XYZ file of C-alpha atoms in Angstrom:
613
model
C 0.000 0.000 0.000
C 2.912 2.358 0.585
C 3.562 2.552 -3.184
C -0.069 2.973 -4.194
C -1.227 6.373 -5.403
C -3.993 7.741 -3.183
C -6.506 10.442 -4.112
C -8.990 11.890 -1.621
C -12.126 13.560 -2.953
C -15.335 14.986 -1.455
C -18.686 15.311 -3.200
C -20.324 18.641 -2.325
C -23.591 20.186 -3.456
C -26.909 21.669 -2.438
C -29.471 19.271 -0.986
C -31.176 17.017 -3.591
C -28.541 17.647 -6.271
C -27.721 13.910 -6.333
C -24.594 13.537 -4.157
C -25.504 10.217 -2.541
C -26.734 8.847 -5.872
C -23.411 9.755 -7.501
C -21.478 8.075 -4.679
C -23.602 4.943 -5.205
C -22.589 4.930 -8.879
C -18.904 5.541 -8.071
C -18.942 2.608 -5.635
C -20.721 0.370 -8.144
C -18.310 1.123 -10.984
C -15.278 1.277 -8.690
C -15.620 -2.399 -7.796
C -16.875 -1.952 -4.235
C -19.635 -4.550 -4.721
C -19.806 -8.054 -6.112
C -21.508 -8.428 -9.472
C -24.480 -10.257 -7.962
C -24.682 -8.187 -4.769
C -27.958 -6.420 -4.013
C -27.325 -2.809 -3.011
C -29.834 -0.365 -1.528
C -30.161 3.105 -3.031
C -28.225 5.886 -1.242
C -26.247 3.217 0.592
C -24.105 5.831 2.338
C -27.210 7.273 4.047
C -27.247 4.479 6.597
C -28.653 6.417 9.567
C -32.376 5.851 10.247
C -33.187 9.559 10.125
C -31.212 9.974 6.892
C -33.344 7.258 5.323
C -36.608 8.706 6.599
C -35.857 12.337 5.769
C -34.165 11.585 2.460
C -31.143 13.762 3.271
C -27.509 13.250 4.231
C -26.834 14.347 7.819
C -23.356 12.991 8.587
C -20.182 12.982 6.485
C -19.094 9.422 5.685
C -16.083 7.773 4.062
C -15.620 4.971 1.555
C -13.083 4.042 -1.107
C -12.815 2.614 -4.620
C -9.997 1.710 -7.014
C -9.472 2.898 -10.572
C -6.521 1.711 -12.659
C -4.569 0.797 -9.537
C -5.240 4.174 -7.874
C -7.074 4.228 -4.571
C -9.735 6.953 -4.381
C -11.091 7.777 -0.918
C -14.532 9.406 -1.191
C -16.225 11.598 1.416
C -20.001 11.986 1.038
C -21.141 15.263 2.622
C -24.496 16.741 3.693
C -26.152 19.309 1.448
C -28.414 20.965 4.008
C -27.175 24.260 5.474
C -27.844 23.124 9.047
C -25.172 20.408 8.740
C -22.504 22.531 7.067
C -20.167 21.949 10.035
C -19.864 18.372 8.712
C -18.554 19.835 5.438
C -16.230 22.394 7.012
C -14.226 19.916 9.051
C -13.481 17.419 6.258
C -12.336 19.901 3.610
C -8.704 19.746 4.764
C -8.617 15.968 4.283
C -9.280 15.994 0.511
C -7.284 16.825 -2.616
C -10.204 18.033 -4.688
C -14.004 18.270 -4.602
C -16.666 17.301 -7.104
C -19.120 20.196 -7.155
C -22.474 18.773 -8.202
C -24.994 21.202 -9.702
C -28.498 20.469 -11.015
C -28.784 21.149 -14.761
C -32.135 22.878 -14.237
C -31.869 24.604 -10.842
C -28.282 25.781 -11.225
C -26.194 26.906 -8.223
C -28.309 27.167 -5.064
C -27.594 29.049 -1.795
C -25.876 26.103 -0.111
C -23.740 25.604 -3.232
C -22.155 28.977 -2.510
C -21.301 28.008 1.073
C -19.672 24.639 0.381
C -17.805 26.002 -2.647
C -16.451 28.950 -0.665
C -14.960 26.548 1.908
C -13.233 24.563 -0.844
C -11.829 27.691 -2.514
C -10.506 29.058 0.797
C -8.340 25.928 1.125
C -7.008 26.441 -2.434
C -8.716 23.304 -3.734
C -9.437 23.182 -7.460
C -12.969 21.773 -7.891
C -14.336 19.541 -10.618
C -17.766 20.681 -11.808
C -20.321 18.029 -12.659
C -23.600 19.281 -14.099
C -26.036 16.537 -13.109
C -29.492 15.466 -14.324
C -28.904 16.487 -17.939
C -31.782 14.191 -18.920
C -34.296 16.665 -17.482
C -36.698 18.199 -19.987
C -35.980 21.670 -18.632
C -32.204 21.218 -18.454
C -30.162 24.318 -19.309
C -26.645 23.032 -18.842
C -24.845 25.783 -20.756
C -26.600 28.533 -18.787
C -25.826 26.715 -15.544
C -22.135 26.584 -16.493
C -22.154 30.371 -16.933
C -23.878 30.785 -13.549
C -21.214 28.619 -11.873
C -18.479 30.740 -13.498
C -20.135 33.862 -12.102
C -20.281 32.219 -8.669
C -16.550 31.407 -8.822
C -15.825 35.049 -9.658
C -18.036 36.298 -6.808
C -16.106 34.053 -4.407
C -12.739 35.452 -5.619
C -11.466 32.179 -7.070
C -7.896 32.398 -8.386
C -7.010 31.859 -12.053
C -6.151 28.199 -11.529
C -9.451 27.527 -9.755
C -11.399 29.367 -12.459
C -9.983 26.961 -15.012
C -11.977 24.053 -13.545
C -12.777 20.940 -15.602
C -16.447 20.269 -16.349
C -18.283 16.995 -16.945
C -21.965 16.404 -17.608
C -23.867 13.444 -16.270
C -26.854 11.505 -15.030
C -25.838 10.158 -11.626
C -28.825 7.821 -11.255
C -27.811 6.063 -14.493
C -24.090 6.091 -13.630
C -23.181 8.213 -16.657
C -20.694 11.062 -17.080
C -19.534 12.675 -20.328
C -17.051 15.348 -21.354
C -19.540 17.301 -23.502
C -23.289 17.364 -24.019
C -22.806 16.120 -27.595
C -20.674 13.053 -26.784
C -22.750 10.490 -24.866
C -21.115 7.965 -22.564
C -22.074 4.629 -21.041
C -20.414 4.957 -17.630
C -18.450 7.235 -15.294
C -15.086 6.801 -17.054
C -14.917 10.500 -18.066
C -15.350 11.490 -14.405
C -12.721 8.975 -13.224
C -10.269 10.253 -15.837
C -10.939 13.850 -14.832
C -10.257 13.034 -11.167
C -6.968 11.290 -11.981
C -5.890 14.130 -14.292
C -6.914 16.813 -11.816
C -5.007 15.450 -8.826
C -1.277 14.941 -9.096
C 0.678 12.399 -7.104
C 0.874 13.069 -3.389
C 4.460 14.194 -2.689
C 6.316 10.957 -1.875
C 8.937 12.784 0.148
C 6.277 13.636 2.758
C 6.168 9.965 3.752
C 9.760 10.311 4.969
C 8.905 13.165 7.354
C 7.882 12.711 10.973
C 4.237 11.827 11.569
C 1.443 14.397 11.400
C -2.219 13.428 11.232
C -5.240 15.578 12.103
C -8.524 14.144 13.379
C -11.509 15.486 11.422
C -14.277 13.061 12.433
C -15.097 10.861 15.410
C -16.894 7.542 15.571
C -17.604 4.883 18.164
C -17.274 1.118 18.089
C -18.880 -0.944 20.851
C -15.893 -3.336 20.870
C -12.868 -1.043 20.561
C -14.265 2.275 21.825
C -13.792 5.770 20.502
C -12.353 6.172 16.992
C -10.569 9.101 15.404
C -10.775 9.545 11.620
C -8.493 11.816 9.639
C -5.803 12.182 7.030
C -2.098 11.495 7.459
C -0.476 14.658 6.120
C 3.143 13.611 6.718
C 5.060 10.501 7.670
C 3.600 7.126 8.555
C 1.413 5.588 11.237
C 1.815 2.062 12.542
C -0.330 -0.198 14.645
C 0.999 -0.201 18.230
C 2.890 3.070 17.712
C 3.232 5.428 20.695
C 2.458 8.967 19.585
C 2.101 12.486 20.949
C -1.362 14.051 20.806
C -1.372 17.828 20.507
C -4.743 18.955 21.872
C -6.860 21.921 20.821
C -6.095 23.681 24.106
C -2.341 23.520 23.445
C -1.565 20.653 25.825
C 0.329 17.549 24.709
C -0.127 13.972 25.956
C 1.058 10.526 24.965
C -1.084 7.756 23.580
C -0.816 4.414 21.827
C -2.547 3.442 18.598
C -3.992 0.025 19.333
C -5.673 -0.425 15.973
C -5.130 1.219 12.578
C -7.731 0.909 9.821
C -8.266 2.204 6.282
C -11.314 2.173 4.030
C -11.855 -0.457 1.355
C -15.217 -0.014 -0.283
C -17.685 0.626 2.532
C -15.694 -1.321 5.101
C -12.862 -0.470 7.464
C -10.036 -2.985 7.319
C -7.151 -3.313 9.774
C -3.635 -2.602 8.468
C -0.221 -2.579 10.121
C 0.933 0.654 8.500
C -0.422 3.634 6.536
C 1.448 6.451 4.806
C 1.009 10.143 4.046
C -2.062 10.892 1.929
C -4.218 8.104 3.373
C -7.424 8.634 5.370
C -7.236 6.353 8.389
C -9.235 5.379 11.455
C -7.364 4.946 14.735
C -8.363 3.573 18.130
C -6.751 3.448 21.549
C -6.904 7.133 22.492
C -10.011 7.395 24.675
C -10.367 11.184 24.818
C -9.366 12.004 21.253
C -11.180 15.055 19.825
C -11.772 16.708 16.489
C -8.839 18.965 15.574
C -6.259 17.002 17.611
C -2.931 16.447 15.829
C -1.230 13.044 16.088
C 2.530 13.637 16.021
C 5.847 11.858 16.414
C 6.919 11.672 20.052
C 10.110 13.631 19.352
C 8.652 16.167 16.914
C 5.371 17.726 18.037
C 4.101 20.072 15.311
C 0.409 20.854 15.815
C -1.629 21.640 12.724
C -3.855 24.669 12.362
C -7.099 24.262 14.289
C -10.243 23.260 12.406
C -12.472 26.338 12.526
C -16.232 25.903 12.551
C -18.767 28.697 12.059
C -20.574 29.758 15.214
C -24.096 28.484 16.065
C -27.006 30.704 15.043
C -29.916 29.271 17.041
C -30.602 27.958 20.535
C -33.241 25.928 22.341
C -33.637 24.999 25.993
C -33.641 21.252 26.694
C -35.600 20.996 29.956
C -36.556 18.205 32.310
C -40.132 17.157 31.542
C -42.380 18.326 34.381
C -45.794 17.570 32.900
C -48.315 15.325 34.742
C -47.422 12.548 32.274
C -43.666 12.755 32.956
C -41.873 9.415 33.298
C -44.739 7.260 32.022
C -42.966 6.037 28.875
C -39.421 7.408 28.912
C -36.383 5.613 30.353
C -34.171 8.695 30.747
C -35.940 11.611 32.407
C -33.504 13.347 34.783
C -31.214 16.322 34.180
C -28.231 14.016 34.758
C -29.408 11.746 31.937
C -29.848 14.715 29.609
C -26.449 16.184 30.529
C -24.626 12.895 29.887
C -26.333 12.482 26.515
C -25.500 16.035 25.426
C -21.869 15.616 26.525
C -21.699 12.473 24.406
C -23.135 14.378 21.432
C -20.577 17.175 21.829
C -17.810 14.652 21.209
C -18.910 14.072 17.609
C -21.095 17.063 16.731
C -18.709 20.005 16.385
C -21.423 22.465 15.299
C -23.104 22.116 18.705
C -22.568 23.957 22.004
C -24.192 23.320 25.388
C -24.512 25.705 28.316
C -26.167 25.099 31.724
C -29.255 27.233 32.345
C -28.677 30.089 34.755
C -32.222 29.958 36.135
C -32.597 28.081 39.390
C -36.336 27.546 38.851
C -35.949 25.099 35.943
C -33.634 22.154 35.291
C -32.112 21.926 31.869
C -29.557 23.119 29.341
C -29.282 25.719 26.609
C -28.280 23.944 23.391
C -26.866 26.012 20.534
C -26.784 24.762 16.952
C -26.818 25.758 13.294
C -30.588 25.737 12.785
C -33.909 24.110 13.581
C -33.165 20.965 11.583
C -29.735 20.570 13.170
C -31.249 20.626 16.660
C -34.397 18.667 15.808
C -32.305 15.758 14.479
C -30.617 15.604 17.892
C -33.984 15.776 19.690
C -35.395 13.002 17.503
C -32.344 10.825 18.190
C -32.742 11.337 21.947
C -36.442 10.580 21.717
C -35.767 7.266 19.964
C -33.205 6.369 22.598
C -35.852 6.656 25.344
C -35.406 10.236 26.540
C -38.197 12.472 27.787
C -37.681 16.229 27.737
C -39.394 19.551 27.154
C -38.130 21.909 24.447
C -38.543 25.687 24.387
C -39.158 27.947 21.393
C -36.097 28.277 19.102
C -34.307 31.604 19.542
C -31.661 33.206 17.355
C -28.294 34.044 18.873
C -27.592 37.775 18.781
C -24.110 39.270 18.841
C -22.646 42.637 19.757
C -20.326 44.515 17.441
C -17.016 44.617 19.372
C -16.330 48.170 18.142
C -19.690 49.952 18.153
C -21.553 47.764 20.663
C -24.452 47.513 18.190
C -26.642 44.398 18.455
C -26.276 42.158 15.388
C -28.512 39.281 14.308
C -27.945 36.390 11.863
C -29.385 36.855 8.387
C -30.501 34.307 5.814
C -30.475 34.406 2.052
C -33.792 32.890 0.968
C -34.615 31.864 -2.585
C -38.229 30.981 -3.293
C -39.666 29.549 -6.496
C -43.476 29.698 -6.597
C -46.326 29.712 -9.118
C -46.926 33.332 -10.182
C -50.419 33.484 -8.632
C -48.967 32.939 -5.140
C -45.952 35.231 -5.467
C -47.768 38.362 -4.217
C -48.835 36.676 -0.971
C -45.348 35.356 -0.251
C -43.635 38.661 -1.084
C -46.038 40.520 1.203
C -45.317 38.138 4.103
C -41.546 38.356 3.626
C -41.781 42.166 3.583
C -43.750 42.094 6.852
C -40.951 39.991 8.327
C -38.337 42.701 7.634
C -37.044 40.969 4.515
C -35.255 42.886 1.752
C -35.745 41.729 -1.841
C -32.449 41.181 -3.680
C -33.636 39.768 -6.983
C -36.800 38.722 -8.802
C -37.243 36.800 -12.046
C -40.294 35.340 -13.793
C -40.977 33.175 -16.812
C -44.711 33.898 -16.749
C -45.555 30.650 -14.989
C -43.320 30.671 -11.918
C -41.577 33.488 -10.084
C -38.133 33.196 -8.525
C -37.522 35.681 -5.713
C -34.423 36.122 -3.527
C -34.550 37.851 -0.140
C -32.138 38.826 2.596
C -34.109 38.322 5.808
C -33.487 37.887 9.558
C -33.196 34.241 10.582
C -35.726 34.708 13.401
C -38.318 35.873 10.858
C -38.274 32.418 9.251
C -39.079 30.514 12.440
C -42.570 29.166 11.818
C -42.704 30.427 8.231
C -42.214 27.141 6.390
C -45.663 25.737 7.254
C -47.279 29.043 6.253
C -45.303 28.979 3.017
C -46.468 25.446 2.228
C -50.115 26.358 2.873
C -49.975 29.637 0.941
C -48.431 27.975 -2.116
C -50.631 24.846 -1.886
C -47.472 22.744 -1.630
C -46.141 23.933 -4.989
C -43.539 26.379 -3.660
C -39.837 25.669 -3.210
C -37.834 27.511 -0.549
C -34.090 27.182 0.025
C -32.074 29.024 2.675
C -28.450 29.679 3.560
C -26.630 31.754 6.173
C -25.832 35.289 5.021
C -23.761 36.879 7.781
C -24.828 39.301 10.516
C -26.562 42.667 10.256
C -27.880 45.247 12.763
C -30.981 44.085 14.684
C -34.089 44.770 12.585
C -36.564 45.367 15.416
C -39.648 43.477 16.512
C -41.241 41.030 14.073
C -44.834 39.841 14.315
C -45.066 36.272 15.515
C -47.945 33.788 15.391
C -51.258 35.495 14.657
C -53.502 32.979 16.437
C -53.963 32.032 20.057
C -54.368 28.460 21.250
C -57.019 26.370 22.951
C -55.778 25.135 26.335
C -57.234 22.215 28.233
C -58.553 23.202 31.662
C -59.210 19.603 32.725
C -57.489 16.240 33.065
C -58.849 13.139 31.355
C -59.653 11.726 27.928
C -60.973 13.887 25.114
C -64.487 13.102 23.919
C -65.841 13.487 20.411
C -68.836 15.440 21.715
C -66.620 18.116 23.286
C -64.246 18.245 20.318
C -67.170 18.679 17.952
C -68.120 21.871 19.776
C -64.504 23.080 19.836
C -64.138 22.666 16.072
C -66.207 25.811 15.648
C -63.533 27.750 17.574
C -60.469 26.715 15.562
C -58.270 23.803 14.490
C -57.875 20.723 16.696
C -54.510 19.134 17.539
C -55.910 16.038 19.282
C -58.199 13.136 18.404
C -61.004 11.660 20.540
C -59.867 9.420 23.422
C -56.553 11.283 23.776
C -55.232 11.681 27.316
C -54.891 15.396 28.163
C -53.957 17.427 31.230
C -54.542 20.945 32.471
C -52.330 23.358 30.540
C -51.942 21.112 27.487
C -52.612 22.781 24.110
C -55.388 20.954 22.257
C -55.931 23.258 19.287
C -55.434 26.597 17.571
C -57.927 29.339 18.343
C -59.401 31.174 15.375
C -58.719 34.499 17.131
C -55.541 36.022 18.510
C -56.213 35.257 22.187
C -55.752 32.030 24.156
C -58.923 30.172 25.118
C -59.327 27.809 28.083
C -61.576 24.886 27.107
C -62.730 21.534 28.443
C -62.225 18.844 25.785
C -63.384 16.087 28.171
C -67.017 17.194 28.513
C -69.545 14.493 27.612
C -73.109 14.840 26.461
C -75.599 14.999 29.295
C -77.697 11.837 29.354
C -81.483 11.849 29.602
C -84.132 9.166 29.262
C -85.786 11.065 26.413
C -84.801 10.708 22.777
C -85.379 13.519 20.325
C -85.111 13.497 16.556
C -81.765 14.710 15.173
C -79.884 14.997 18.479
C -78.521 11.485 18.747
C -76.499 11.450 15.510
C -72.843 10.463 15.868
C -70.339 13.332 15.883
C -68.315 13.671 12.653
C -65.017 15.464 13.212
C -62.660 17.062 10.720
C -59.272 15.247 10.766
C -57.100 16.854 13.407
C -53.746 18.505 12.672
C -50.890 16.196 13.647
C -47.582 18.050 13.794
C -44.102 16.767 13.143
C -41.343 17.680 15.590
C -40.082 20.504 13.332
C -43.589 21.893 12.868
C -44.218 21.816 16.618
C -40.943 23.640 17.364
C -41.790 26.289 14.769
C -45.337 26.697 16.082
C -44.835 27.358 19.797
C -44.445 30.800 21.374
C -42.129 31.932 24.181
C -44.549 30.815 26.935
C -45.041 27.322 25.464
C -43.076 24.069 25.304
C -42.972 20.924 23.175
C -43.154 17.830 25.383
C -41.099 15.118 23.661
C -41.409 11.457 24.694
C -40.523 8.199 22.901
C -44.210 7.793 21.998
C -45.882 11.208 21.894
C -45.351 14.851 21.003
C -47.476 17.313 22.977
C -47.739 21.082 23.038
C -48.192 22.688 26.456
C -47.971 25.982 28.276
C -44.923 26.583 30.483
C -47.299 27.396 33.322
C -49.999 24.767 33.421
C -52.697 26.322 35.608
C -54.769 29.375 34.804
C -53.618 31.034 38.040
C -49.932 30.601 37.122
C -50.510 31.955 33.626
C -52.230 35.035 35.003
C -49.269 35.637 37.311
C -46.880 35.551 34.339
C -49.165 37.345 31.871
C -47.091 40.522 31.951
C -43.773 38.720 31.461
C -42.010 39.687 28.262
C -39.754 37.516 26.154
C -36.118 38.084 27.121
C -33.844 39.089 24.265
C -30.457 37.346 24.287
C -27.744 39.946 24.565
């Protein structure tokens, strides 16, 4: 293996551009599977939530061989909330394949992932995917990508990027639109041509490897994954670990593994250029540098963009607390969050300062980033209560001015709905950057405060009848834009404990939208529906029909209810206000007021939401 040429590549793109599908095709044609082996689609998306949501959440490694050259591939997430997964692996690769849809062109997240590659002086390979689409416009998309490179201050060498065209789902890549191909050979050849040999003299230097990803194995413990930049690593070698805080300690590599196809295989030695997995160092962390004992040269720290949103993870204090969950205490929650911090570098956790509630303030890159963690905890048997998402404000170090995170939002909607959406974005302090229309659909780009988009996605879906497309990406910080109108409707709050009855719910339907079905267990302070007006309404959803011994025509018909609104975790987090919580258990999601009784709510009626400073 020491004489084998090694190339490390990452596949980067906006969500749904076809990254995982392309990796499937690369693995298939790179000999990672037997000829008769059955392979699931998007095989790299092995996590349950990745399968269910249809997105990549975690960066993952695999390898293939082409003409005797080993190609390590890193599959990366495309969603903006998981961009920390992209940031930390960029230093481990020699080049990136930038995948762009032949119809959509470069999207907001494309800009972010490309900027990270250009900053590290990588020279990308552009692949314009899905050229079989009826509305493909590959040549225009190429021009748009060129403009994007110029906007991101790419150097002359980077601007001279190679381009291939392809259909990832069919495993096809071609050098031009006019010359069809039968496989991915043009892409393989481009990769080999693009990346020169890793300098062989670096293998003779003293060891330097930086950990970019962590994993866990139930048999051998914590694993560190990263690239060997110089020298060699051997199984059983005693090394120096230069920590992120500047300290240095000794450790021993008990097992050394490399990727072959989708599997990790044990090896006795690996050389510069290889991506390896090591075990034996229990407290290894992302960014740590593995060095020779007699030559400690720490590498530059892996920098990750700061979190933009926070939620409070609280101990569940509802009347139903502990009925179905296995882990319900603050100690359980703290241990789980500490475990998550070891592998999730985009996350931060702070203890709550308030002595009246038990819990933690968790900071992440967005609602989806945090909701994936909540869903994982829920499936593991945790019970907790989650507060309304809040953006993280900053102060200008020079002027002291309060700054808030902004988002660049691109919406594509049928023309008849564009006016409604534009009006709502304007009300939310958004500033229109660009607008384009082909007479059928309008494409509008806005710069808008991140907090203005909390709760907007469900409105957007309803207003566009499900036909609108909205994509978002971080767009820096700007001065605080002032107050923004939140939810327009109040809620219906249960004032009784018990099971809901169809008779009571039938009467409540006239007042708004129900969130519960008949025979649902409820408690005082639990939210059972949305009020049609802007005030909260205390109701009794457990009231039954009074029984008499007299029958009358037309009064004994069965109650027919409109289907109730069942929220997903993300929808529930977007929906709640500052005085409400989402109660998360392994079985149920419930909305509730922070203060359950009417007396408590009256006492806190004049409380105002605290702005993070």
